[in-house]
PDB file of C-alpha atoms in Angstrom:
ATOM      1  CA  MET A   1       6.899  -2.830   5.287  1.00 76.00           C
ATOM      2  CA  PHE A   2       8.123  -6.230   6.498  1.00 83.00           C
ATOM      3  CA  GLU A   3      11.442  -7.569   7.685  1.00 84.00           C
ATOM      4  CA  GLY A   4      12.733 -11.103   7.230  1.00 80.00           C
ATOM      5  CA  GLY A   5      10.088 -13.718   7.867  1.00 88.00           C
ATOM      6  CA  GLU A   6       7.311 -11.270   8.735  1.00 93.00           C
ATOM      7  CA  LEU A   7       5.579 -11.478   5.362  1.00 94.00           C
ATOM      8  CA  ARG A   8       5.497 -15.271   5.705  1.00 96.00           C
ATOM      9  CA  LEU A   9       3.542 -14.946   8.932  1.00 96.00           C
ATOM     10  CA  VAL A  10       1.066 -12.502   7.434  1.00 96.00           C
ATOM     11  CA  LEU A  11       0.548 -14.793   4.441  1.00 97.00           C
ATOM     12  CA  LEU A  12       0.038 -17.779   6.750  1.00 97.00           C
ATOM     13  CA  HIS A  13      -2.510 -15.788   8.752  1.00 97.00           C
ATOM     14  CA  LEU A  14      -4.449 -14.854   5.608  1.00 97.00           C
ATOM     15  CA  ILE A  15      -4.288 -18.386   4.194  1.00 97.00           C
ATOM     16  CA  ASN A  16      -5.466 -19.705   7.565  1.00 97.00           C
ATOM     17  CA  GLU A  17      -8.617 -17.593   7.182  1.00 96.00           C
ATOM     18  CA  GLU A  18      -9.323 -19.312   3.859  1.00 94.00           C
ATOM     19  CA  PRO A  19      -7.395 -20.899   0.989  1.00 94.00           C
ATOM     20  CA  ARG A  20      -6.118 -18.133  -1.250  1.00 94.00           C
ATOM     21  CA  HIS A  21      -4.135 -17.538  -4.406  1.00 92.00           C
ATOM     22  CA  GLY A  22      -1.293 -15.071  -4.799  1.00 92.00           C
ATOM     23  CA  TYR A  23      -3.275 -12.197  -6.275  1.00 93.00           C
ATOM     24  CA  ASP A  24      -5.897 -12.538  -3.547  1.00 94.00           C
ATOM     25  CA  LEU A  25      -3.142 -12.291  -0.934  1.00 96.00           C
ATOM     26  CA  ILE A  26      -1.791  -9.124  -2.543  1.00 95.00           C
ATOM     27  CA  ARG A  27      -5.269  -7.562  -2.466  1.00 93.00           C
ATOM     28  CA  ALA A  28      -5.856  -8.677   1.121  1.00 95.00           C
ATOM     29  CA  ILE A  29      -2.641  -7.066   2.342  1.00 94.00           C
ATOM     30  CA  GLU A  30      -3.392  -3.934   0.347  1.00 91.00           C
ATOM     31  CA  GLY A  31      -6.835  -3.859   1.993  1.00 90.00           C
ATOM     32  CA  LEU A  32      -5.431  -4.312   5.501  1.00 90.00           C
ATOM     33  CA  SER A  33      -3.090  -1.358   4.908  1.00 88.00           C
ATOM     34  CA  ARG A  34      -5.837   0.702   3.209  1.00 84.00           C
ATOM     35  CA  GLY A  35      -3.848   0.932   0.022  1.00 83.00           C
ATOM     36  CA  VAL A  36      -0.539   1.950   1.606  1.00 83.00           C
ATOM     37  CA  TYR A  37       1.245  -1.298   0.838  1.00 86.00           C
ATOM     38  CA  ALA A  38       0.689  -3.908  -1.821  1.00 90.00           C
ATOM     39  CA  PRO A  39       3.451  -6.474  -2.113  1.00 91.00           C
ATOM     40  CA  SER A  40       4.533  -7.224  -5.641  1.00 92.00           C
ATOM     41  CA  PRO A  41       3.983 -10.607  -7.297  1.00 92.00           C
ATOM     42  CA  GLY A  42       7.798 -10.880  -7.347  1.00 92.00           C
ATOM     43  CA  VAL A  43       7.707 -10.969  -3.537  1.00 93.00           C
ATOM     44  CA  ILE A  44       4.504 -12.950  -2.976  1.00 94.00           C
ATOM     45  CA  TYR A  45       5.028 -15.909  -5.279  1.00 93.00           C
ATOM     46  CA  PRO A  46       8.569 -16.774  -4.162  1.00 94.00           C
ATOM     47  CA  THR A  47       7.376 -16.523  -0.556  1.00 95.00           C
ATOM     48  CA  LEU A  48       4.470 -18.853  -1.305  1.00 95.00           C
ATOM     49  CA  THR A  49       6.903 -21.294  -2.922  1.00 94.00           C
ATOM     50  CA  LEU A  50       9.072 -21.137   0.196  1.00 95.00           C
ATOM     51  CA  LEU A  51       6.040 -21.738   2.441  1.00 96.00           C
ATOM     52  CA  LYS A  52       5.154 -24.729   0.311  1.00 96.00           C
ATOM     53  CA  ASP A  53       8.727 -26.065   0.428  1.00 96.00           C
ATOM     54  CA  MET A  54       8.631 -25.663   4.220  1.00 96.00           C
ATOM     55  CA  GLU A  55       5.345 -27.643   4.180  1.00 96.00           C
ATOM     56  CA  LEU A  56       3.523 -24.775   5.888  1.00 97.00           C
ATOM     57  CA  VAL A  57       1.025 -24.504   3.018  1.00 96.00           C
ATOM     58  CA  GLY A  58      -0.162 -26.910   0.397  1.00 93.00           C
ATOM     59  CA  GLU A  59      -2.367 -26.915  -2.650  1.00 87.00           C
ATOM     60  CA  PRO A  60      -5.880 -28.238  -1.993  1.00 79.00           C
ATOM     61  CA  ASP A  61      -7.669 -30.231  -4.618  1.00 71.00           C
ATOM     62  CA  THR A  62      -9.725 -27.699  -6.546  1.00 64.00           C
ATOM     63  CA  THR A  63     -11.513 -27.360  -9.833  1.00 56.00           C
ATOM     64  CA  ASP A  64     -10.075 -23.872 -10.404  1.00 59.00           C
ATOM     65  CA  THR A  65      -7.090 -24.577 -12.603  1.00 58.00           C
ATOM     66  CA  GLN A  66      -6.572 -20.923 -13.514  1.00 72.00           C
ATOM     67  CA  ARG A  67      -5.062 -19.962 -10.182  1.00 75.00           C
ATOM     68  CA  LYS A  68      -3.071 -22.012  -7.743  1.00 84.00           C
ATOM     69  CA  LEU A  69      -4.763 -21.979  -4.337  1.00 91.00           C
ATOM     70  CA  PHE A  70      -2.810 -22.388  -1.148  1.00 94.00           C
ATOM     71  CA  ALA A  71      -4.206 -23.817   2.069  1.00 94.00           C
ATOM     72  CA  ILE A  72      -2.494 -23.925   5.458  1.00 96.00           C
ATOM     73  CA  THR A  73      -1.138 -27.228   6.763  1.00 96.00           C
ATOM     74  CA  ALA A  74      -1.048 -28.483  10.336  1.00 96.00           C
ATOM     75  CA  GLN A  75       2.585 -27.364  10.526  1.00 97.00           C
ATOM     76  CA  GLY A  76       1.590 -23.924   9.270  1.00 96.00           C
ATOM     77  CA  LYS A  77      -1.147 -23.673  11.928  1.00 97.00           C
ATOM     78  CA  ALA A  78       1.350 -24.657  14.627  1.00 97.00           C
ATOM     79  CA  LEU A  79       3.836 -22.002  13.474  1.00 96.00           C
ATOM     80  CA  LEU A  80       1.044 -19.439  13.356  1.00 96.00           C
ATOM     81  CA  ALA A  81      -0.036 -20.320  16.908  1.00 96.00           C
ATOM     82  CA  GLU A  82       3.566 -20.030  18.141  1.00 96.00           C
ATOM     83  CA  ASN A  83       3.802 -16.552  16.626  1.00 95.00           C
ATOM     84  CA  ALA A  84       0.303 -15.269  17.438  1.00 96.00           C
ATOM     85  CA  LYS A  85       1.554 -12.117  19.224  1.00 96.00           C
ATOM     86  CA  THR A  86       3.921 -11.303  16.379  1.00 94.00           C
ATOM     87  CA  VAL A  87       1.146 -11.744  13.824  1.00 95.00           C
ATOM     88  CA  GLU A  88      -1.127  -9.503  15.876  1.00 95.00           C
ATOM     89  CA  GLY A  89       1.586  -6.808  15.849  1.00 93.00           C
ATOM     90  CA  LEU A  90       2.118  -7.146  12.105  1.00 93.00           C
ATOM     91  CA  LEU A  91      -1.601  -6.783  11.407  1.00 93.00           C
ATOM     92  CA  ARG A  92      -1.717  -3.758  13.724  1.00 91.00           C
ATOM     93  CA  ARG A  93       1.249  -2.250  11.821  1.00 90.00           C
ATOM     94  CA  LEU A  94      -0.606  -2.633   8.512  1.00 89.00           C
ATOM     95  CA  GLY A  95      -3.712  -1.006   9.994  1.00 87.00           C
ATOM     96  CA  GLU A  96      -1.716   1.849  11.506  1.00 87.00           C
ATOM     97  CA  ALA A  97      -0.009   2.518   8.177  1.00 80.00           C
ATOM     98  CA  GLY A  98      -3.441   2.877   6.591  1.00 75.00           C
ATOM     99  CA  ALA A  99      -4.689   5.127   9.391  1.00 74.00           C
ATOM    100  CA  LEU A 100      -1.621   7.345   9.076  1.00 68.00           C
ATOM    101  CA  ARG A 101      -2.183   7.703   5.367  1.00 67.00           C
ATOM    102  CA  GLU A 102      -5.789   8.720   5.909  1.00 60.00           C
ATOM    103  CA  ARG A 103      -4.683  11.407   8.358  1.00 59.00           C
ATOM    104  CA  THR A 104      -1.978  12.734   6.073  1.00 58.00           C
ATOM    105  CA  ASP A 105      -3.492  12.201   2.620  1.00 57.00           C
ATOM    106  CA  ALA A 106      -2.573  15.198   0.529  1.00 65.00           C
ATOM    107  CA  ALA A 107      -4.980  14.461  -2.333  1.00 66.00           C
ATOM    108  CA  PRO A 108      -6.666  17.886  -2.077  1.00 72.00           C
ATOM    109  CA  VAL A 109      -3.243  19.571  -2.278  1.00 71.00           C
ATOM    110  CA  ARG A 110      -2.249  17.508  -5.322  1.00 67.00           C
ATOM    111  CA  ARG A 111      -5.552  18.444  -6.981  1.00 75.00           C
ATOM    112  CA  ALA A 112      -4.988  22.147  -6.250  1.00 80.00           C
ATOM    113  CA  MET A 113      -1.423  21.913  -7.628  1.00 78.00           C
ATOM    114  CA  GLN A 114      -2.767  20.394 -10.844  1.00 78.00           C
ATOM    115  CA  ASN A 115      -5.322  23.208 -11.096  1.00 81.00           C
ATOM    116  CA  LEU A 116      -2.560  25.772 -10.602  1.00 83.00           C
ATOM    117  CA  LYS A 117      -0.409  24.086 -13.225  1.00 81.00           C
ATOM    118  CA  SER A 118      -3.253  24.133 -15.750  1.00 79.00           C
ATOM    119  CA  VAL A 119      -4.129  27.787 -15.174  1.00 81.00           C
ATOM    120  CA  LEU A 120      -0.451  28.775 -15.371  1.00 81.00           C
ATOM    121  CA  PHE A 121      -0.036  27.090 -18.744  1.00 76.00           C
ATOM    122  CA  ASP A 122      -3.236  28.781 -19.991  1.00 78.00           C
ATOM    123  CA  THR A 123      -2.343  32.202 -18.582  1.00 81.00           C
ATOM    124  CA  LEU A 124       1.351  32.260 -19.398  1.00 81.00           C
ATOM    125  CA  SER A 125       1.078  31.473 -23.067  1.00 78.00           C
ATOM    126  CA  PRO A 126       3.707  32.837 -25.461  1.00 81.00           C
ATOM    127  CA  GLY A 127       3.445  36.588 -25.973  1.00 84.00           C
ATOM    128  CA  VAL A 128       1.802  37.315 -22.623  1.00 85.00           C
ATOM    129  CA  ASP A 129       2.406  40.755 -21.151  1.00 88.00           C
ATOM    130  CA  THR A 130       5.355  41.017 -18.757  1.00 88.00           C
ATOM    131  CA  LYS A 131       3.109  42.628 -16.122  1.00 90.00           C
ATOM    132  CA  VAL A 132       0.926  39.482 -16.099  1.00 87.00           C
ATOM    133  CA  VAL A 133       4.002  37.307 -15.573  1.00 86.00           C
ATOM    134  CA  LEU A 134       5.133  39.481 -12.657  1.00 90.00           C
ATOM    135  CA  ASP A 135       1.626  39.485 -11.127  1.00 89.00           C
ATOM    136  CA  VAL A 136       1.464  35.671 -11.325  1.00 87.00           C
ATOM    137  CA  ALA A 137       4.905  35.372  -9.724  1.00 87.00           C
ATOM    138  CA  ALA A 138       3.816  37.714  -6.919  1.00 90.00           C
ATOM    139  CA  LEU A 139       0.663  35.649  -6.278  1.00 89.00           C
ATOM    140  CA  ILE A 140       2.638  32.420  -6.132  1.00 87.00           C
ATOM    141  CA  ASP A 141       5.194  34.011  -3.750  1.00 88.00           C
ATOM    142  CA  GLU A 142       2.359  35.262  -1.539  1.00 88.00           C
ATOM    143  CA  ALA A 143       0.759  31.804  -1.424  1.00 88.00           C
ATOM    144  CA  ALA A 144       4.127  30.236  -0.571  1.00 85.00           C
ATOM    145  CA  GLN A 145       4.620  32.662   2.310  1.00 86.00           C
ATOM    146  CA  LYS A 146       1.128  31.965   3.673  1.00 86.00           C
ATOM    147  CA  ILE A 147       1.662  28.208   3.479  1.00 83.00           C
ATOM    148  CA  GLU A 148       5.016  28.551   5.229  1.00 83.00           C
ATOM    149  CA  ARG A 149       3.314  30.434   8.104  1.00 86.00           C
ATOM    150  CA  LEU A 150       0.934  27.489   8.603  1.00 84.00           C
ATOM    151  CA  ARG A 151       3.822  25.494  10.106  1.00 76.00           C
ATOM    152  CA  SER A 152       4.503  28.165  12.755  1.00 68.00           C
TER     153      SER A 152
END
């Protein structure tokens, strides 16, 4: 989803909105992309460490010791301001990925395939008549041909 340095800018943008911890950042990115992309902890936490080493984020004093919160620093805000157009494009990319998924979500097809699989296992049990097997094969071939014609 991101190339070198782009994830850092997205993280800075999100941390600029409010101090956040790693898991919250993962959920925020997943939400922006409508579930298409959720960076792994193995990507997020090293990037947060890098941002901290670069003094772009810091850890605010907090009573929540369970999760390490990160807040943006003045240097981080400056970098974010310098890259505002890039950040805008990255956020748009995340949103477009989510919109594309919504337009092309094949969940109904996956559900129908599961239904077909279940009925095939039930119908084609051991000892079933050969005519039934041939009839099922003919139905599946007919469905495949009709689906193929949809593309034309």
